[in-house]
Structure formats: structure tokens, C-alpha cells
Coordinates of C-alpha atoms and ligand atoms in Angstrom, one line a residue:
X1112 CA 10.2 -4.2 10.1
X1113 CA 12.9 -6.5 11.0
X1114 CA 16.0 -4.9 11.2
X1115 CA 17.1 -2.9 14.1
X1116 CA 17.6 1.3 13.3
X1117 CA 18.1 4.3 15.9
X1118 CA 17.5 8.0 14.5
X1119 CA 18.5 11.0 17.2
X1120 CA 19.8 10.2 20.7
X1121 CA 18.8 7.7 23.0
X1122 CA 20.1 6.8 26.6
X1123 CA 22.6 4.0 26.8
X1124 CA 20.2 1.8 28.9
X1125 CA 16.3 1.5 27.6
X1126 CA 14.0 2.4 30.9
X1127 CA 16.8 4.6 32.5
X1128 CA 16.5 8.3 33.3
X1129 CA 17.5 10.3 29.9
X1130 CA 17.7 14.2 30.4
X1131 CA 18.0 17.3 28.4
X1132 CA 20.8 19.5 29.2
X1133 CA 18.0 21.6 31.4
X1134 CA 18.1 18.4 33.7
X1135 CA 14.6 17.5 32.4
X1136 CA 13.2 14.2 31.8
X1137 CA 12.0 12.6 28.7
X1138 CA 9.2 11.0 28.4
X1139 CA 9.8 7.4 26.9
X1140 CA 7.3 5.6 25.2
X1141 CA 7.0 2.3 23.7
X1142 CA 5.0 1.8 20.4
X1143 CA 4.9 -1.5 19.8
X1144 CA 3.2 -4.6 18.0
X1145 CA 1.4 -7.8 19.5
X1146 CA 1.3 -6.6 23.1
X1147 CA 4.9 -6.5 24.0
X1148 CA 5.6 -10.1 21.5
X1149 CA 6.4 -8.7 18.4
X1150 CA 8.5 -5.4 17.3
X1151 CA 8.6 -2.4 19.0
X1152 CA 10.6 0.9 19.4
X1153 CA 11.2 3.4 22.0
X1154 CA 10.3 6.7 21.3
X1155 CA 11.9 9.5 24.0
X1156 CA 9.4 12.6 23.7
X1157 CA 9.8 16.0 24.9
X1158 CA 6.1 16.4 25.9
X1159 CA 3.5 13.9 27.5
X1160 CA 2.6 11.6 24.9
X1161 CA -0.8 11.0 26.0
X1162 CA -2.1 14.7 27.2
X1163 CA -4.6 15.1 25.2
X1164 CA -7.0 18.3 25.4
X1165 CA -10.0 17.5 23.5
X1166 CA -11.5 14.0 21.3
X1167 CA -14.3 14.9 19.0
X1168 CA -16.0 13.2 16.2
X1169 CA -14.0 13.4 13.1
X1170 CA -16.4 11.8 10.2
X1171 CA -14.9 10.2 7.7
X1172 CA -15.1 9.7 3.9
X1173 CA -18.0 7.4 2.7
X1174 CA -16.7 4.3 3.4
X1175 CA -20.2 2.4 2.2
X1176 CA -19.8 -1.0 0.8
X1177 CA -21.9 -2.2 -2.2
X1178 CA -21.2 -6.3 -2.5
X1179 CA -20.1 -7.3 -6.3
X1180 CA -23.5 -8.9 -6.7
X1181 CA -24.6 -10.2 -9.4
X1182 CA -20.6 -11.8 -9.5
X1183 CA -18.5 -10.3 -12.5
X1184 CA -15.3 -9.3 -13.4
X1185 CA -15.1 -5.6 -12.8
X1186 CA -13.1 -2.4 -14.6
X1187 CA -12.7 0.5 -13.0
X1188 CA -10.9 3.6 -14.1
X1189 CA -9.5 5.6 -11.1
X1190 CA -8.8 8.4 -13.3
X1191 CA -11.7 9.5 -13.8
X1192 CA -12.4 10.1 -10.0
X1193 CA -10.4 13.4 -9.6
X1194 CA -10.7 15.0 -12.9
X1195 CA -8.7 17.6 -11.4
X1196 CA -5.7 17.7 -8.6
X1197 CA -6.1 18.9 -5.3
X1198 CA -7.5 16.6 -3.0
X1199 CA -6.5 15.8 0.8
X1200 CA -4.0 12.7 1.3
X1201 CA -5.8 11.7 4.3
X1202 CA -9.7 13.4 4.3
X1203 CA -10.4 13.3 0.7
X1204 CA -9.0 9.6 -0.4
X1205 CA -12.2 8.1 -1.9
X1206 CA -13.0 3.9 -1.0
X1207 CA -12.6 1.8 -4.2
X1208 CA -12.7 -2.1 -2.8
X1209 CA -12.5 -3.1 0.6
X1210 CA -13.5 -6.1 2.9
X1211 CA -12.9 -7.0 7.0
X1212 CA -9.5 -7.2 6.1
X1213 CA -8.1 -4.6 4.1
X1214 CA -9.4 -1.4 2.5
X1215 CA -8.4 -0.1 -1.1
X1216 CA -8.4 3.7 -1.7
X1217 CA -7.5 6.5 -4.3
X1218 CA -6.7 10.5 -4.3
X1219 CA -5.2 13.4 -6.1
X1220 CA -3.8 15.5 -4.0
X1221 CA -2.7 18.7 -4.4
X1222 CA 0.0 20.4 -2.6
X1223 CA -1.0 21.4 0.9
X1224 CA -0.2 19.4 3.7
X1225 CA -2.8 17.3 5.0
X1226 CA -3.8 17.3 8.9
X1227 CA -2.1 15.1 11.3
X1228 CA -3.1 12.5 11.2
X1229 CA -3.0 8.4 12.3
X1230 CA -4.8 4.9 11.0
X1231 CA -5.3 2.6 14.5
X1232 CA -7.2 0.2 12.3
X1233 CA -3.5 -1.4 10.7
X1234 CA -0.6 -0.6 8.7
X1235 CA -1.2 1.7 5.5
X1236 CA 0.9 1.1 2.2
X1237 CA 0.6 3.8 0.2
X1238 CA 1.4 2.9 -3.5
X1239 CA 2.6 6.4 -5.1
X1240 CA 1.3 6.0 -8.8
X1241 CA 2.7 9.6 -9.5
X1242 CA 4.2 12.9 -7.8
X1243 CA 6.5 13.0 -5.0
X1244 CA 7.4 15.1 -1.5
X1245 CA 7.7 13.9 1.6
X1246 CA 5.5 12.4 4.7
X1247 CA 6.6 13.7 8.0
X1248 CA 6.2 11.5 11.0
X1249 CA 6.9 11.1 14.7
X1250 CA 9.8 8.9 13.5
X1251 CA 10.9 11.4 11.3
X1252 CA 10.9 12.4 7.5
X1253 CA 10.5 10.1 4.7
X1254 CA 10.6 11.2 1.0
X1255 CA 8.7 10.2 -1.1
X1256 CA 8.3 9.5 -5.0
X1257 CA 7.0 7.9 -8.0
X1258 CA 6.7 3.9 -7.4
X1259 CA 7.4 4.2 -3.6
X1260 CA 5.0 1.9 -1.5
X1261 CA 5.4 4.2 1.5
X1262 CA 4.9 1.6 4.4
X1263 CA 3.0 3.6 7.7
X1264 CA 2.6 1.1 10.7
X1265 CA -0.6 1.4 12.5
X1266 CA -0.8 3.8 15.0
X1267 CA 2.1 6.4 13.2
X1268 CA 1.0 9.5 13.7
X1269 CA 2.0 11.2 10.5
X1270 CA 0.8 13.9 7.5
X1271 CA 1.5 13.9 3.8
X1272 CA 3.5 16.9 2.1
X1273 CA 3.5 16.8 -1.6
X1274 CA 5.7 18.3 -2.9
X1275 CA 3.8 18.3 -6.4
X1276 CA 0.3 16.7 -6.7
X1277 CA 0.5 13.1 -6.2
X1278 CA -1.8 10.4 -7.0
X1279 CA -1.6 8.0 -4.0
X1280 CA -3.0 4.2 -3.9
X1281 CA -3.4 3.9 0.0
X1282 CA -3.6 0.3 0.8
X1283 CA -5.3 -0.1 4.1
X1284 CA -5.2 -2.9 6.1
X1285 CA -7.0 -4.0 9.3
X1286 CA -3.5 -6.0 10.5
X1287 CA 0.4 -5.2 9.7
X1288 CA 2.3 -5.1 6.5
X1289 CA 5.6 -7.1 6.0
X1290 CA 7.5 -9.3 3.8
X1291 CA 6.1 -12.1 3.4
X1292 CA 8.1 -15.1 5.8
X1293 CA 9.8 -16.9 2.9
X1294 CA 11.5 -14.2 2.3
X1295 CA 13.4 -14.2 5.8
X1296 CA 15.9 -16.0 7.7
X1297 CA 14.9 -17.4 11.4
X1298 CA 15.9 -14.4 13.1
X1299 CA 14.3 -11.8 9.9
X1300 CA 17.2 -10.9 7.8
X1301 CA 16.1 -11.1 3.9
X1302 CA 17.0 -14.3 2.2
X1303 CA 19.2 -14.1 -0.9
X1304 CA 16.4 -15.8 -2.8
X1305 CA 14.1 -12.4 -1.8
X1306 CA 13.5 -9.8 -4.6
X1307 CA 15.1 -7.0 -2.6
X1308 CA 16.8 -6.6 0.4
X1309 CA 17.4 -4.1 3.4
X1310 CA 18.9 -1.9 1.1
X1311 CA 16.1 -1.2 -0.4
X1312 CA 14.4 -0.1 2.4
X1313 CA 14.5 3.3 3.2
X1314 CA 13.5 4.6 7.0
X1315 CA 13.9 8.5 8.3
X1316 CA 17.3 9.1 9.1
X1317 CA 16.6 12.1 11.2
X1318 CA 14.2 13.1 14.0
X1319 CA 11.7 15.8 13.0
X1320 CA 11.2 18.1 16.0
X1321 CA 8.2 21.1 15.8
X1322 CA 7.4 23.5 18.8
X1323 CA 3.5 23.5 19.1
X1324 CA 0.4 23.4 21.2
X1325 CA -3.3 22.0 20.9
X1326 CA -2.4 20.1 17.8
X1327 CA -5.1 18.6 16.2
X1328 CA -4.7 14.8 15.2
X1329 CA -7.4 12.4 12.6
X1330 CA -7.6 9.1 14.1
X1331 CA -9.0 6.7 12.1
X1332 CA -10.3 3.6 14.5
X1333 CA -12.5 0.8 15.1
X1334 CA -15.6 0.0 17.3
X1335 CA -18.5 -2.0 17.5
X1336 CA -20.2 -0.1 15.3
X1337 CA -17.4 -0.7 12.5
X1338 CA -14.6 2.2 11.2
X1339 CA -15.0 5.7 12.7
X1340 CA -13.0 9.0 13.4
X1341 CA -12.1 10.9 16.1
X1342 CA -10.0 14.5 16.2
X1343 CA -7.8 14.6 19.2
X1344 CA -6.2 17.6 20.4
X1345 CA -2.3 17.1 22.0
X1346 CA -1.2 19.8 24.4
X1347 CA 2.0 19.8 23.0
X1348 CA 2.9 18.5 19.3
X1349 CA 2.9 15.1 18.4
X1350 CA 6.5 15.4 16.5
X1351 CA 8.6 16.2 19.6
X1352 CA 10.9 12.9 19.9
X1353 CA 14.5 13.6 20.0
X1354 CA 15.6 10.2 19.4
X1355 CA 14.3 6.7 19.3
X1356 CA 15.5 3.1 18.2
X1357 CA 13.8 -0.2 17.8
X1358 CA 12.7 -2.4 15.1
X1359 CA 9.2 -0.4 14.4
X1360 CA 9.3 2.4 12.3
X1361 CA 7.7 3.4 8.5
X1362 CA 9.8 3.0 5.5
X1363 CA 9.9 3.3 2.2
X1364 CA 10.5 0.8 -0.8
X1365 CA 10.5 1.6 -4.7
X1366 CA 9.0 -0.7 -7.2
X1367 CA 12.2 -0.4 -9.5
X1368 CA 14.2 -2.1 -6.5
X1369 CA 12.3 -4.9 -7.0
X1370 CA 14.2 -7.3 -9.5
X1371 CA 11.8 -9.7 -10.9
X1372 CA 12.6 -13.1 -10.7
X1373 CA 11.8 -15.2 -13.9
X1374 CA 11.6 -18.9 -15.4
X1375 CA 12.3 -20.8 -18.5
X1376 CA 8.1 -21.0 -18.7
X1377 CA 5.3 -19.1 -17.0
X1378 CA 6.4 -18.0 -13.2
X1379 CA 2.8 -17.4 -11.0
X1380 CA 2.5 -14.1 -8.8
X1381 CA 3.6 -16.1 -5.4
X1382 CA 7.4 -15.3 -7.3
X1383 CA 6.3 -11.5 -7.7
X1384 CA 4.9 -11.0 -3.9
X1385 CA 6.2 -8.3 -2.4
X1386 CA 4.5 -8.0 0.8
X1387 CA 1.6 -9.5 3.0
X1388 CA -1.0 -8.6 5.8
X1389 CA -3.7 -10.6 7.1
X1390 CA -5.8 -12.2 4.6
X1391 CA -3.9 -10.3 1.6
X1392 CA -0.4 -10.4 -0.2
X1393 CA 0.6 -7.2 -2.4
X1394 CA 2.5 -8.7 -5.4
X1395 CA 3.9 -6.0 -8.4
X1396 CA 4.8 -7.4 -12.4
X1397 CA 7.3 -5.7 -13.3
X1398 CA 9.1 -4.9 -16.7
X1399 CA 11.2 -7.8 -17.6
X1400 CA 12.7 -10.8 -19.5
X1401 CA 10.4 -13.3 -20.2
X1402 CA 9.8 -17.3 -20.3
X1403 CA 12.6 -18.7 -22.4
X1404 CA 11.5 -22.3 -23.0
X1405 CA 11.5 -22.8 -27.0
X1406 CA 7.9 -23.6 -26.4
X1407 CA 7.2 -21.4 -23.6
X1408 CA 3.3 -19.3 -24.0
X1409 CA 4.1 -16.3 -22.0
X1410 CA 0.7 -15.0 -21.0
X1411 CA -0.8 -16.9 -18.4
X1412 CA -2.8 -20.1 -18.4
X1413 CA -6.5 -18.9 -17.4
X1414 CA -6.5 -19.7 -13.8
X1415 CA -9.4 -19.7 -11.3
X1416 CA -8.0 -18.3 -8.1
X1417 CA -10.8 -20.4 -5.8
X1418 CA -9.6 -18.8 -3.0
X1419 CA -9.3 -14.9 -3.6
X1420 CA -10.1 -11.9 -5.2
X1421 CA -7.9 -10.2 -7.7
X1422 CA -7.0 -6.6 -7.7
X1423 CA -4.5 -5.3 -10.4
X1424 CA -3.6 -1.8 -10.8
X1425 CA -2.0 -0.7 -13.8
X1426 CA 0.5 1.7 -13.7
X1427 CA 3.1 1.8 -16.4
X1428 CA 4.1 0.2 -19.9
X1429 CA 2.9 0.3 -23.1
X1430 CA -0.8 -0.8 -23.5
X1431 CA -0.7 0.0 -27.6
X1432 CA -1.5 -3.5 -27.9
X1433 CA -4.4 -3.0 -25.5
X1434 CA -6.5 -0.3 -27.5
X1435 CA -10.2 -1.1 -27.4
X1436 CA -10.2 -3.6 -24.5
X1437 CA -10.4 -0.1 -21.9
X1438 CA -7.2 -1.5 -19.8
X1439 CA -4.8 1.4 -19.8
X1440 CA -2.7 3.3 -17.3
X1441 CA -4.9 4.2 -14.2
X1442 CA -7.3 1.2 -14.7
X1443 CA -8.0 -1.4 -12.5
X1444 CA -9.4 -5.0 -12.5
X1445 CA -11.2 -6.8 -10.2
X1446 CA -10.9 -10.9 -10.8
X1447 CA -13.3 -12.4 -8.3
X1448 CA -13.3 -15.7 -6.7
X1449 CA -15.8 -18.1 -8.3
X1450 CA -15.1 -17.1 -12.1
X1451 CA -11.8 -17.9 -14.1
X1452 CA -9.9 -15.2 -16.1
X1453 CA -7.0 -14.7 -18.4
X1454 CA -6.2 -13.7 -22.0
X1455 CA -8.3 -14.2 -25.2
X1456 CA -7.2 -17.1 -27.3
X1457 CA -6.0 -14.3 -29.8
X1458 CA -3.4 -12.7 -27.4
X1459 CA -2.1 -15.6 -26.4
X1460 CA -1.0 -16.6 -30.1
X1461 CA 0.7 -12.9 -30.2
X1462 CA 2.8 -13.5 -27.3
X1463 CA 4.2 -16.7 -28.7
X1464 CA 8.2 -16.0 -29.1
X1465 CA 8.4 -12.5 -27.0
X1466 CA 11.2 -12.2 -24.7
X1467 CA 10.2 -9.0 -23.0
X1468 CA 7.1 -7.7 -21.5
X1469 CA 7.3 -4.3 -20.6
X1470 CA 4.2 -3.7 -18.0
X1471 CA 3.9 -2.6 -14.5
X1472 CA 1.1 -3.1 -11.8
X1473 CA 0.8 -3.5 -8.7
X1474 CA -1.7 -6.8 -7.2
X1475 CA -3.4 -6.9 -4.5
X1476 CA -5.0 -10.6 -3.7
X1477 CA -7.1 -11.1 -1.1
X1478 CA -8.6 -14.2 0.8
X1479 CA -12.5 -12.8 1.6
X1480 CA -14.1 -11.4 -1.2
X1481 CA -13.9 -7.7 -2.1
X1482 CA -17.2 -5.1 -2.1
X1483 CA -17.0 -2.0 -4.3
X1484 CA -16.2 1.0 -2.6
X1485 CA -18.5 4.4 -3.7
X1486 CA -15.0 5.1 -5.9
X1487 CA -15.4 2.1 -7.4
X1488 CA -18.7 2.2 -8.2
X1489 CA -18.2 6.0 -9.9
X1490 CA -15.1 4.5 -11.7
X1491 CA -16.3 1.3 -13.2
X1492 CA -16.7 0.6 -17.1
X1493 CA -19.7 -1.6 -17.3
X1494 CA -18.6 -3.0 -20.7
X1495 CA -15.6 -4.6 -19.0
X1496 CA -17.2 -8.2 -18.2
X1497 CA -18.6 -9.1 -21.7
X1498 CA -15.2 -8.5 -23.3
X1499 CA -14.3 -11.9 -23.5
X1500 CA -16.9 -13.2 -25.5
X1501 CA -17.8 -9.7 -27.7
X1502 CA -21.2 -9.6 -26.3
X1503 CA -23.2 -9.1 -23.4
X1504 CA -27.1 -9.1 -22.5
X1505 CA -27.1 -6.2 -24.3
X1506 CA -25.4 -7.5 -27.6
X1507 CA -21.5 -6.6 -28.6
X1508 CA -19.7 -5.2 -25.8
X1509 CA -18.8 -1.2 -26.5
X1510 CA -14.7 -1.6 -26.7
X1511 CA -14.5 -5.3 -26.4
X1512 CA -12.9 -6.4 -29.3
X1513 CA -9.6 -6.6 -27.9
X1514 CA -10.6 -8.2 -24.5
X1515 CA -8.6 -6.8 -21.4
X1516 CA -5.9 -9.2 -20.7
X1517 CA -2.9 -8.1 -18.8
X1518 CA 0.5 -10.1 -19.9
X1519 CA 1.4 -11.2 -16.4
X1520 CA -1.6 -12.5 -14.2
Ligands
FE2_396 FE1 -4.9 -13.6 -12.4

């Protein structure tokens, strides 16, 4: 996060002695990126930040990784995978695609909190496809609701708190989340050319203190024998900072803030990014005017991405024109690297002359190819790749007469 922010009180002078009105010190701690090169924020606690009382094996969800061998184009429909709410945020999300650099999940929660609860692995961005509440951490509160990416830096220790079940779209990666360079100045203001701007970006505006001891917090790390957990228990509660200020902090950032940029002819996804991590970029497609050239065809050109995986999730609009192909609201589709895709000759005729395109999804592309998570395994239609030709090794593909072609990418 570029832009400075303070939330609750903080001495004049960072590193100076900063007292409550008992006389007793805080304990200031710096969480910050890069070792000491990059941002950072000072947090003052009340407790010892590091007294910890216990570290156990916490095991996590399957996190197994099947590679998409034989290559094909994949469907999956994450709405299948909880046929009913109530899952954990944090224990329960299931693994749907994931490489070395960034790990794609989906749940249903329910309303209960879940546990404390922190990803040392990289930054989370947590698409919210539906529901709302709020996510409490050690920076404070942030609310949350329908077509937030709820940005968590690695490290956070934090817990989600629907308020009504939510289906969450964690995006995990294995570095940090940000806007993507172009988008800011020398010193990391956003440009006027960017799709949103710091207004858009919403961070706690108030510390969250809680009284508490032998608190129990899910860390979710790395070793040498790949992603692990471990349950540590604080002597004192983790949310206990009565101020802190910096340039590090979660935020969120609502897909309707975003305001589409658009051409006289077909504009690629770089123009609809939204943010990047190592290896990855998150781009969304968004309701909106289309290509106005007299000529313009505005479904894409079939393009073969030689360099990276496709991930689109689809999460709003109006796929009547869709029926049969599978694509619908909750589906996703996985464009490898090493096969072309884009729409059937047929839809591109029907787009011919339409000024608006009312679809939403959210892209995720990455540079190293994707492996299907257990989720995505469970979730996939296995029809999906013969669509565009109406027939597979097994003759005419079940639902394929309208092949899955989304208007945008
Ligand atoms: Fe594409």
C-alpha cells in the first residue's frame, strides 16, 4: 500500500518511549516488507507481541495438486462444492488451482467467526462473490461486502466475521499484492490514467482492542517440506494495538469502483488489470460500453496467451445467451498456456453492432502453469473442452452446442 494512514494514537517521534496514562510502556513493533526496503508500519501493542505460550501442528486443508495433464481447457463449477452454507473462512476454504506462486481457493461460510488466524506465505485477496460482514484485524476492522477484493498482507493476523454467509474467492499468493507499477507515480500516488484511485481504497479507521489470554492463532507457512500449519498460543491477545501508522496495512477495494477503460476496437485485459503479485496479475471485466469503431468485432480475437494460464471467474451479468455452453454465474475457466481460446465463429457474428456488454469476472493470469486443486477436480464439467468443435472422443459434447465464450477475454 502506498499511501501513508495512522488509526489510534501514536507517539510524536517513531522509536521513542510512548506510555499509557499508568506510566507503562508500549510495546512497538514494526511489521514490515522487504527487510526494512519496502513498506512498513509501526504497530504500538499493549502486550508482548511475540510471547507466545504454545506452537503446535495445525494441519491444513488438502492442499494436493493434480497437474492438468493431458493439457485441456477446463470448466469448473465452484457451486457445486458447498451445496450448503456454513463452512469456515479460513479452515474449510477448499484448493481449486494453485502453482509455486499463488494458490486459488473457494468457501461458503456461514456465520461464525473463524479462528485467528494469519497466511506467512504472502498477501491474501479475498474476492467476496457474495454476503458481507466484517474481518477484524490487528490494524483494525474492515467491512466487508459483495465485490470487495479484501486485500490481507502477509503476515496480518486477522479472522473473518460474516455477517451473513459469504462465498469468498481467497486469492493466495506466495509474494505481495499491489497495483500494478503503471498505475503509479515515482513516489506511488495513482496516476490519472489508473482505473481507480485512493479513494477507492478503504483501510480500518479505528483500532480494535480485545482483553484476552492464551489466544489461539492459525498460521499458515512455508518449509522445506512445502505449505504447513502451526497453532500458536499468545499470552495476551493478538488485537491489543492502540494506535499505529505507516504505509502497510489491509484494505479494501470494490469491483464497482473500478471504471473500465474502453477503445474504439477491442481493448486486451492489460487495460482491465487491477492488481499484481509475483508471477500473476488479477484483472476484472466489468459491465460497460463497448468498441465503437463502425467495424469494430467486440468479442475477442482468439488469442494464445504463450506465456500464462487463464483463470476467469464469473460472477455477474446475464449469461441467457450462454445456455447450453455450462458458463454461468459461479463457473470458472481455466485457458492453459500451449492451446488458443476464444469465441465460436457463431458468437462472434452476434456481437457484431453491440454497444454494451453487461458481464462481470474476475481474471486471474498467471506466468507458471496452474495444477487442479482437489476443489477443482470435484468442480469440473468434463464436457467443457470439446465445446468448441461439438464433439469429443466420446462423440457430441453433452451441452456444447453453444460453446463457452466469455464476451471479454
Ligand atoms: Fe483469454
Amino acid at each position: 500500500m502506498a499511501h501513508y494512514r495512522q488509526v489510534g494514537e501514536v507517539p510524536p517521534k517513531r522509536h521513542t518511549q510512548f506510555r499509557n496514562a499508568e506510566g507503562q510502556l508500549y510495546y512497538e513493533e514494526l511489521m514490515g516488507e522487504e527487510g526494512f526496503s519496502s513498506d512498513s508500519s509501526l504497530l504500538y501493542h499493549r502486550g508482548v507481541p511475540s510471547a507466545i505460550v504454545g506452537s503446535e501442528v495445525w494441519d491444513l486443508p488438502d492442499q494436493t495438486r493434480t497437474p492438468n495433464h493431458p493439457l485441456k481447457p477446463r470448466h469448473l463449477k465452484l457451486h457445486t462444492l458447498f451445496p450448503h452454507a456454513g463452512a469456515d473462512a479460513v479452515t474449510e476454504r477448499r484448493l481449486v488451482l494453485g502453482n509455486n506462486d499463488v494458490r486459488i481457493g473457494y468457501v461458503v461460510t456461514g456465520t461464525e467467526p473463524s479462528p485467528y488466524y494469519r497466511n506467512a506465505i504472502g498477501d491474501e485477496c479475498v474476492y467476496v462473490e457474495a454476503g458481507s460482514g466484517r474481518v477484524e484485524t490487528v490494524f483494525g476492522v474492515l467491512s466487508y461486502r459483495q465485490g470487495d477484493y479484501v486485500v490481507i498482507p502477509r503476515s496480518t493476523t486477522h479472522r473473518w466475521v460474516p455477517g451473513e454467509p459469504s462465498r469468498l474467492y481467497p486469492i493466495e499468493a506466495n509474494s505481495h499484492i499491489a497495483p500494478p507499477k503503471r498505475y503509479l507515480s515515482r513516489y506511488g500516488q495513482l496516476l490519472e490514467h489508473a482505473p481507480y484511485c485512493e479513494r477507492d481504497l478503504h483501510g480500518p479507521t479505528e483500532t480494535l482492542l480485545v482483553e484476552g489470554e492464551d489466544v489461539e492463532v492459525l498460521v499458515k507457512h512455508r518449509t522445506s517440506a512445502g505449505i504447513v500449519g502451526t497453532r500458536m498460543t499468545y499470552a495476551t491477545h493478538p488485537f491489543d494495538v492502540v494506535g499505529w501508522d505507516g504505509c502497510l496495512y489491509p484494505y479494501t477495494f470494490n469491483i464497482d469502483d473500478y471504471m473500465p477503460i474502453t477503445g474504439k476496437i477491442h481493448q486486451p485485459p492489460p487495460v482491465h488489470q487491477v492488481f499484481d503479485g509475483w508471477n500473476f496479475v488479477i484483472c476484472n471485466f466489468l459491465p460497460r460500453k463497448v468498441d465503437y469503431h463502425p467495424l469494430a468485432v467486440p468479442v475477442p480475437y482468439y488469442h494464445s496467451n504463450v506465456d500464462s494460464d487463464e483463470v476467469m471467474f464469473y460472477v455477474g451479468g446475464d449469461y441467457e445467451a450462454r445456455k447450453g455452453s455450462g458458463i454461468n454465474i459461479g463457473s470458472i475457466s481455466l485457458h492453459p498456456g500451449g492451446h488458443a481460446h476464444g469465441p465460436q465463429p457463431a458468437a462472434i457474428e452476434a456481437s457484431l453492432g453491440a454497444e454494451y456488454f453487461d458481464e462481470s469476472a474476475v481474471m486471474v493470469d498467471t506466468f507458471a502453469p496452474l495444477d487442479l486443486g482437489e476443489a477443482g477436480l470435484a468442480a469440473e464439467d468434463p464436457a467443457y473442452a470439446w465445446t468448441w468443435a461439438g464433439r469429443g472422443p466420446q462423440g457430441p459434447a453433452e451441452g456444447g452446442d453453444n460453446p463457452a465464450v466469455f464476451s471479454n477475454s
